[in-house]
């Protein structure tokens, strides 16, 4: 992205806490969990440095309107597949390949193993590298890294925390809803 590009951002409330959403003219570029002020400020500093543009707060942004609408519909249980323009500039190489496969190949209500995803991108045995790709996902929820689990049935790790992963999988009907 060139230095005169604009990055617009807003924080929206969700069922899993505040989410920072950031978009460029190419599309949604970043989703950040637990976007309370300290986390938000660090994420914006990092984003500005990586994209070479100062992020601008813009809660009424036309660029963010559709991501905000679709995320609200997802958390309401009425949207099962995101159809957003995504800016993939915060990831590249193997990580981007794995995340694109995840976005297109693991639908709502389904899960895949780390090893399975490695096989799908032609890198059998690269399960650990897939885990690294999930951990660096700049677009969680929209690019559903919460749907990647361990082959033995364990949840695996999750950048938003395991409770957040459980809640997303429960929303999609993969896990039972918590009792309280």
XYZ file of N, CA and C in Angstrom:
540
model
N 0.854 -1.186 0.000
C 0.000 0.000 0.000
C 0.892 1.240 0.000
N 0.528 2.225 -0.775
C 1.360 3.425 -0.799
C 1.042 4.311 0.393
N 1.921 5.257 0.658
C 1.823 6.036 1.891
C 0.658 7.013 1.892
N 0.050 7.271 0.734
C -1.090 8.192 0.773
C -2.425 7.441 0.809
N -2.379 6.118 0.962
C -3.609 5.360 1.150
C -4.172 5.632 2.528
N -5.470 5.477 2.663
C -6.117 5.748 3.941
C -6.584 4.430 4.556
N -6.357 4.298 5.856
C -6.863 3.165 6.616
C -7.911 3.730 7.571
N -9.159 3.300 7.403
C -10.236 3.763 8.285
C -10.539 2.656 9.279
N -10.839 3.057 10.528
C -11.116 2.056 11.549
C -12.272 2.486 12.444
N -12.843 1.491 13.090
C -13.885 1.718 14.091
C -13.872 0.526 15.039
N -14.343 0.729 16.247
C -14.523 -0.363 17.202
C -16.019 -0.616 17.308
N -16.395 -1.885 17.159
C -17.809 -2.259 17.261
C -17.960 -3.300 18.369
N -19.078 -3.260 19.037
C -19.371 -4.255 20.068
C -19.865 -5.534 19.392
N -19.521 -6.668 19.996
C -19.987 -7.950 19.476
C -20.243 -8.883 20.655
N -20.766 -10.050 20.345
C -21.010 -11.063 21.378
C -19.728 -11.551 22.039
N -18.587 -11.286 21.429
C -17.300 -11.728 21.984
C -16.463 -10.535 22.427
N -17.117 -9.399 22.652
C -16.411 -8.207 23.107
C -16.143 -7.241 21.971
N -15.483 -6.122 22.275
C -15.242 -5.113 21.253
C -14.254 -5.598 20.187
N -14.605 -5.347 18.931
C -13.751 -5.702 17.801
C -13.308 -4.426 17.099
N -12.024 -4.329 16.809
C -11.500 -3.257 15.981
C -11.567 -3.741 14.540
N -12.207 -2.963 13.690
C -12.253 -3.259 12.260
C -11.510 -2.161 11.532
N -10.664 -2.547 10.584
C -9.933 -1.567 9.788
C -10.067 -1.941 8.323
N -10.206 -0.921 7.476
C -10.372 -1.156 6.043
C -9.548 -0.158 5.244
N -9.105 -0.620 4.082
C -8.428 0.226 3.100
C -9.355 0.324 1.891
N -8.914 1.013 0.846
C -9.761 1.068 -0.345
C -9.889 -0.308 -1.001
N -9.000 -1.266 -0.671
C -9.081 -2.619 -1.225
C -10.072 -3.501 -0.461
N -10.363 -3.165 0.798
C -11.295 -3.971 1.573
C -10.916 -4.041 3.042
N -11.607 -4.914 3.756
C -11.339 -5.120 5.177
C -9.921 -5.672 5.310
N -9.101 -5.029 6.145
C -7.694 -5.418 6.256
C -7.351 -6.018 7.618
N -8.147 -5.695 8.657
C -7.792 -6.167 9.993
C -9.026 -6.237 10.880
N -9.079 -7.315 11.681
C -10.064 -7.484 12.744
C -9.255 -7.817 13.987
N -9.467 -7.072 15.059
C -8.693 -7.275 16.284
C -9.654 -7.532 17.441
N -9.420 -8.656 18.152
C -10.220 -9.009 19.323
C -9.923 -8.109 20.519
N -10.855 -8.073 21.454
C -10.664 -7.437 22.771
C -10.149 -6.010 22.620
N -10.773 -5.239 21.726
C -10.258 -3.927 21.320
C -10.578 -2.825 22.326
N -10.230 -3.081 23.577
C -10.309 -2.023 24.585
C -9.162 -1.052 24.305
N -9.158 0.136 24.906
C -8.198 1.183 24.501
C -6.740 0.749 24.381
N -6.207 0.016 25.351
C -4.791 -0.340 25.288
C -4.498 -1.267 24.105
N -5.328 -2.282 23.926
C -5.170 -3.226 22.818
C -5.387 -2.492 21.491
N -6.412 -1.671 21.442
C -6.738 -0.907 20.232
C -5.559 -0.031 19.815
N -4.990 0.714 20.766
C -3.904 1.641 20.441
C -2.671 0.895 19.921
N -2.331 -0.239 20.540
C -1.189 -1.037 20.054
C -1.467 -1.556 18.651
N -2.685 -2.040 18.431
C -3.047 -2.580 17.114
C -2.985 -1.494 16.047
N -3.445 -0.295 16.368
C -3.420 0.801 15.391
C -1.995 1.240 15.083
N -1.126 1.272 16.101
C 0.290 1.601 15.870
C 0.920 0.577 14.926
N 0.675 -0.691 15.215
C 1.233 -1.771 14.394
C 0.681 -1.688 12.963
N -0.617 -1.465 12.849
C -1.269 -1.378 11.541
C -0.704 -0.219 10.725
N -0.569 0.937 11.353
C -0.015 2.093 10.658
C 1.388 1.832 10.157
N 2.209 1.186 10.991
C 3.569 0.864 10.602
C 3.628 -0.130 9.459
N 2.774 -1.145 9.492
C 2.796 -2.184 8.454
C 2.240 -1.687 7.144
N 1.267 -0.785 7.198
C 0.637 -0.319 5.953
C 1.198 1.009 5.468
N 2.012 1.662 6.283
C 2.590 2.934 5.867
C 1.557 4.040 5.746
N 0.522 3.964 6.562
C -0.533 4.980 6.542
C -1.068 5.139 7.956
N -1.391 6.350 8.327
C -1.927 6.607 9.660
C -3.408 6.221 9.691
N -3.789 5.238 10.519
C -5.200 4.871 10.608
C -6.058 6.039 11.129
N -7.216 6.214 10.510
C -8.119 7.313 10.841
C -9.415 6.728 11.393
N -9.828 7.208 12.568
C -11.088 6.711 13.125
C -12.239 7.211 12.263
N -13.135 6.269 11.937
C -14.201 6.609 11.003
C -15.392 5.682 11.203
N -16.069 5.804 12.362
C -17.164 4.875 12.653
C -18.304 4.911 11.633
N -18.465 6.030 10.926
C -19.528 6.117 9.925
C -19.045 5.815 8.516
N -17.855 5.251 8.400
C -17.219 5.009 7.107
C -18.035 4.104 6.196
N -18.136 4.505 4.943
C -18.791 3.654 3.944
C -18.002 2.351 3.769
N -16.669 2.410 3.897
C -15.833 1.213 3.771
C -16.130 0.191 4.861
N -16.507 0.689 6.042
C -16.738 -0.206 7.175
C -18.200 -0.613 7.329
N -19.094 0.048 6.628
C -20.527 -0.213 6.806
C -20.882 -1.674 6.532
N -20.394 -2.223 5.446
C -20.748 -3.603 5.101
C -20.075 -4.614 6.036
N -18.780 -4.465 6.366
C -18.221 -5.379 7.371
C -18.978 -5.321 8.701
N -19.357 -4.124 9.146
C -20.104 -3.985 10.400
C -21.462 -4.678 10.284
N -22.144 -4.476 9.162
C -23.465 -5.093 8.947
C -23.340 -6.623 8.929
N -22.353 -7.133 8.188
C -22.218 -8.590 8.074
C -21.796 -9.234 9.397
N -20.922 -8.595 10.144
C -20.547 -9.149 11.456
C -21.743 -9.164 12.401
N -22.544 -8.113 12.393
C -23.750 -8.091 13.246
C -24.695 -9.229 12.853
N -24.861 -9.458 11.562
C -25.730 -10.539 11.084
C -25.158 -11.905 11.470
N -23.832 -12.043 11.394
C -23.181 -13.288 11.793
C -23.457 -13.576 13.272
N -23.249 -12.574 14.131
C -23.471 -12.787 15.565
C -24.945 -12.971 15.896
N -25.833 -12.459 15.044
C -27.273 -12.662 15.236
C -27.714 -14.039 14.739
N -26.814 -14.754 14.079
C -27.137 -16.084 13.578
C -27.815 -16.089 12.225
N -27.847 -14.953 11.539
C -28.547 -14.882 10.253
C -27.590 -14.877 9.056
N -26.281 -14.818 9.286
C -25.296 -14.840 8.192
C -24.339 -15.994 8.434
N -24.190 -16.840 7.414
C -23.305 -17.999 7.543
C -22.057 -17.876 6.685
N -22.063 -16.959 5.734
C -20.906 -16.807 4.854
C -20.676 -15.326 4.579
N -19.480 -14.860 4.884
C -19.139 -13.461 4.633
C -18.880 -13.263 3.146
N -19.323 -12.138 2.624
C -19.031 -11.782 1.228
C -18.509 -10.352 1.235
N -17.274 -10.225 1.676
C -16.642 -8.914 1.805
C -15.400 -8.847 0.931
N -15.081 -7.652 0.472
C -13.782 -7.442 -0.158
C -12.750 -7.469 0.963
N -11.704 -8.274 0.778
C -10.654 -8.388 1.789
C -9.341 -7.865 1.222
N -8.630 -7.130 2.034
C -7.291 -6.654 1.703
C -6.323 -7.611 2.395
N -5.612 -8.407 1.614
C -4.724 -9.452 2.139
C -3.311 -8.938 2.377
N -3.102 -7.629 2.364
C -1.734 -7.096 2.397
C -1.000 -7.336 3.712
N -1.675 -7.730 4.785
C -0.992 -7.991 6.059
C -0.486 -9.430 6.174
N -0.687 -10.222 5.119
C -0.199 -11.596 5.133
C 0.281 -11.960 3.739
N 1.164 -12.933 3.676
C 1.680 -13.319 2.367
C 2.183 -14.740 2.372
N 2.624 -15.211 1.210
C 3.243 -16.518 1.075
C 2.367 -17.653 1.564
N 2.980 -18.581 2.289
C 2.292 -19.761 2.797
C 1.099 -19.372 3.677
N 1.302 -18.388 4.566
C 0.216 -17.987 5.465
C -1.011 -17.539 4.671
N -0.795 -16.717 3.634
C -1.917 -16.241 2.821
C -2.593 -17.404 2.108
N -1.791 -18.332 1.594
C -2.341 -19.496 0.894
C -3.251 -20.305 1.832
N -2.769 -20.545 3.051
C -3.540 -21.314 4.034
C -4.817 -20.558 4.425
N -4.705 -19.249 4.668
C -5.873 -18.468 5.079
C -6.911 -18.388 3.969
N -6.480 -18.276 2.723
C -7.432 -18.263 1.603
C -8.156 -19.607 1.487
N -7.413 -20.703 1.676
C -8.029 -22.034 1.636
C -9.038 -22.171 2.778
N -8.675 -21.696 3.943
C -9.579 -21.724 5.086
C -10.858 -20.947 4.775
N -10.699 -19.730 4.244
C -11.854 -18.868 3.964
C -12.794 -19.498 2.945
N -12.243 -20.175 1.944
C -13.096 -20.723 0.887
C -13.509 -22.168 1.140
N -12.732 -22.897 1.964
C -12.942 -24.334 2.035
C -13.451 -24.908 3.330
N -13.618 -24.078 4.368
C -14.132 -24.600 5.643
C -15.369 -23.780 6.008
N -16.539 -24.299 5.637
C -17.771 -23.519 5.813
C -18.260 -23.429 7.255
N -19.199 -22.532 7.454
C -19.900 -22.328 8.719
C -20.347 -23.682 9.253
N -20.124 -23.901 10.545
C -20.599 -25.127 11.171
C -19.693 -26.330 10.961
N -18.568 -26.131 10.281
C -17.623 -27.220 10.047
C -16.289 -26.868 10.702
N -15.451 -27.871 10.917
C -14.091 -27.634 11.404
C -13.134 -28.442 10.540
N -11.871 -28.042 10.576
C -10.807 -28.763 9.882
C -9.630 -28.864 10.834
N -8.838 -29.904 10.669
C -7.631 -30.054 11.464
C -6.485 -29.266 10.848
N -5.495 -28.953 11.667
C -4.309 -28.253 11.169
C -3.649 -29.063 10.047
N -3.512 -30.383 10.263
C -2.900 -31.255 9.262
C -3.717 -31.338 7.990
N -5.037 -31.362 8.135
C -5.929 -31.401 6.977
C -5.723 -30.151 6.116
N -5.619 -29.014 6.758
C -5.407 -27.762 6.025
C -4.041 -27.776 5.333
N -3.038 -28.321 5.992
C -1.711 -28.449 5.374
C -1.801 -29.319 4.115
N -2.530 -30.429 4.208
C -2.714 -31.306 3.048
C -3.409 -30.563 1.912
N -4.429 -29.795 2.246
C -5.216 -29.082 1.224
C -4.393 -28.076 0.432
N -3.346 -27.524 1.048
C -2.514 -26.555 0.319
C -1.238 -27.216 -0.215
N -1.235 -28.563 -0.229
C -0.118 -29.285 -0.824
C 1.129 -29.333 0.034
N 0.975 -29.183 1.344
C 2.141 -29.226 2.251
C 1.892 -30.217 3.382
N 1.725 -31.511 3.054
C 1.488 -32.485 4.127
C 2.623 -32.422 5.151
N 2.263 -32.573 6.397
C 3.268 -32.522 7.453
C 3.541 -31.119 7.963
N 2.886 -30.123 7.393
C 3.128 -28.732 7.798
C 2.066 -28.222 8.777
N 1.548 -29.127 9.615
C 0.483 -28.731 10.549
C 0.929 -27.599 11.470
N 2.176 -27.659 11.923
C 2.668 -26.618 12.824
C 2.720 -25.263 12.103
N 3.122 -25.274 10.849
C 3.155 -24.032 10.058
C 1.742 -23.499 9.841
N 0.770 -24.401 9.707
C -0.628 -23.977 9.598
C -1.050 -23.291 10.896
N -0.624 -23.844 12.033
C -0.920 -23.214 13.323
C -0.358 -21.806 13.394
N 0.857 -21.633 12.874
C 1.475 -20.308 12.834
C 0.652 -19.367 11.955
N 0.186 -19.872 10.815
C -0.647 -19.059 9.908
C -1.936 -18.629 10.611
N -2.532 -19.558 11.377
C -3.771 -19.218 12.093
C -3.480 -18.124 13.116
N -2.355 -18.242 13.808
C -1.988 -17.271 14.836
C -1.702 -15.890 14.282
N -1.349 -15.824 13.009
C -1.037 -14.523 12.411
C -2.186 -13.989 11.551
N -3.332 -14.652 11.602
C -4.481 -14.256 10.785
C -4.893 -12.812 11.101
N -4.792 -11.896 10.123
C -5.178 -10.511 10.387
C -6.697 -10.281 10.319
N -7.448 -11.316 9.918
C -8.889 -11.156 9.691
C -9.710 -12.231 10.405
N -9.463 -12.443 11.722
C -10.210 -13.500 12.403
C -11.714 -13.239 12.372
N -12.471 -14.270 12.548
C -13.919 -14.359 12.436
C -14.293 -14.382 10.957
N -13.918 -13.351 10.195
C -14.236 -13.289 8.766
C -13.470 -14.386 8.024
N -12.191 -14.531 8.305
C -11.397 -15.671 7.842
C -11.322 -16.576 9.075
N -12.144 -17.648 9.075
C -12.534 -18.342 10.309
C -11.496 -19.276 10.914
N -10.412 -18.709 11.459
C -9.379 -19.539 12.086
C -9.922 -20.280 13.313
N -11.051 -19.821 13.861
C -11.666 -20.536 14.988
C -12.163 -21.923 14.565
N -12.277 -22.169 13.263
C -12.752 -23.468 12.773
C -11.633 -24.488 12.612
N -10.413 -24.133 12.974
C -9.286 -25.063 12.857
C -8.980 -25.626 14.244
N -9.017 -26.960 14.330
C -8.887 -27.652 15.618
C -7.844 -28.760 15.524
N -7.484 -29.297 16.664
C -6.510 -30.385 16.714
C -7.158 -31.691 16.261
N -6.351 -32.565 15.664
C -6.875 -33.832 15.136
C -7.422 -34.742 16.232
N -6.951 -34.560 17.480
C -7.442 -35.412 18.571
C -8.704 -34.856 19.215
N -9.263 -33.796 18.611
C -10.483 -33.217 19.143
C -10.260 -32.017 20.032
N -8.997 -31.711 20.361
C -8.716 -30.524 21.171
C -8.992 -29.254 20.379
N -9.233 -28.169 21.092
C -9.539 -26.910 20.416
C -8.329 -26.300 19.720
N -7.134 -26.575 20.218
C -5.952 -25.900 19.675
C -5.873 -24.505 20.258
N -4.975 -23.725 19.760
C -4.812 -22.363 20.268
C -5.745 -21.399 19.563
N -5.726 -20.146 20.029
C -6.551 -19.135 19.383
C -6.127 -17.768 19.869
N -5.855 -16.868 18.924
C -5.393 -15.524 19.264
C -6.364 -14.736 20.117
N -7.643 -15.026 19.975
C -8.652 -14.319 20.762
C -8.912 -14.970 22.105
N -8.194 -16.061 22.398
C -8.402 -16.796 23.635
C -9.350 -17.969 23.415
N -9.157 -19.031 24.204
C -9.968 -20.238 23.995
C -11.440 -20.025 24.299
N -11.762 -19.150 25.250
C -13.178 -18.888 25.544
C -13.854 -18.255 24.328
N -13.162 -17.358 23.654
C -13.705 -16.739 22.438
C -13.896 -17.796 21.353
N -12.914 -18.684 21.197
C -13.017 -19.755 20.198
C -14.218 -20.642 20.514
N -14.384 -21.009 21.788
C -15.535 -21.831 22.189
C -16.852 -21.138 21.837
N -16.920 -19.842 22.111
C -18.162 -19.105 21.859
C -18.479 -19.034 20.368
N -17.454 -18.842 19.533
C -17.670 -18.805 18.081
C -18.113 -20.176 17.569
N -17.480 -21.241 18.057
C -17.874 -22.579 17.623
C -19.266 -22.943 18.136
N -19.632 -22.471 19.315
C -20.990 -22.696 19.834
C -22.007 -21.928 18.983
N -21.685 -20.697 18.610
C -22.565 -19.902 17.748
C -22.854 -20.646 16.451
N -21.830 -21.327 15.912
C -21.975 -22.042 14.648
C -22.530 -23.465 14.829
N -22.819 -23.845 16.082
C -23.420 -25.145 16.336
C -22.440 -26.303 16.376
N -21.135 -26.015 16.366
C -20.122 -27.075 16.423
C -19.993 -27.594 17.851
N -20.085 -26.687 18.806
C -20.042 -27.037 20.233
C -21.375 -26.662 20.850
N -21.756 -27.329 21.947
C -22.990 -26.914 22.623
C -22.835 -25.521 23.217
N -23.926 -24.796 23.276
C -23.910 -23.478 23.919
C -23.607 -23.677 25.410
N -22.802 -22.796 26.000
C -22.548 -22.928 27.439
C -23.847 -22.775 28.236
N -23.887 -23.420 29.379
C -25.097 -23.359 30.199
C -25.243 -22.032 30.915
N -24.139 -21.333 31.150
C -24.203 -20.026 31.826
C -23.057 -19.167 31.371
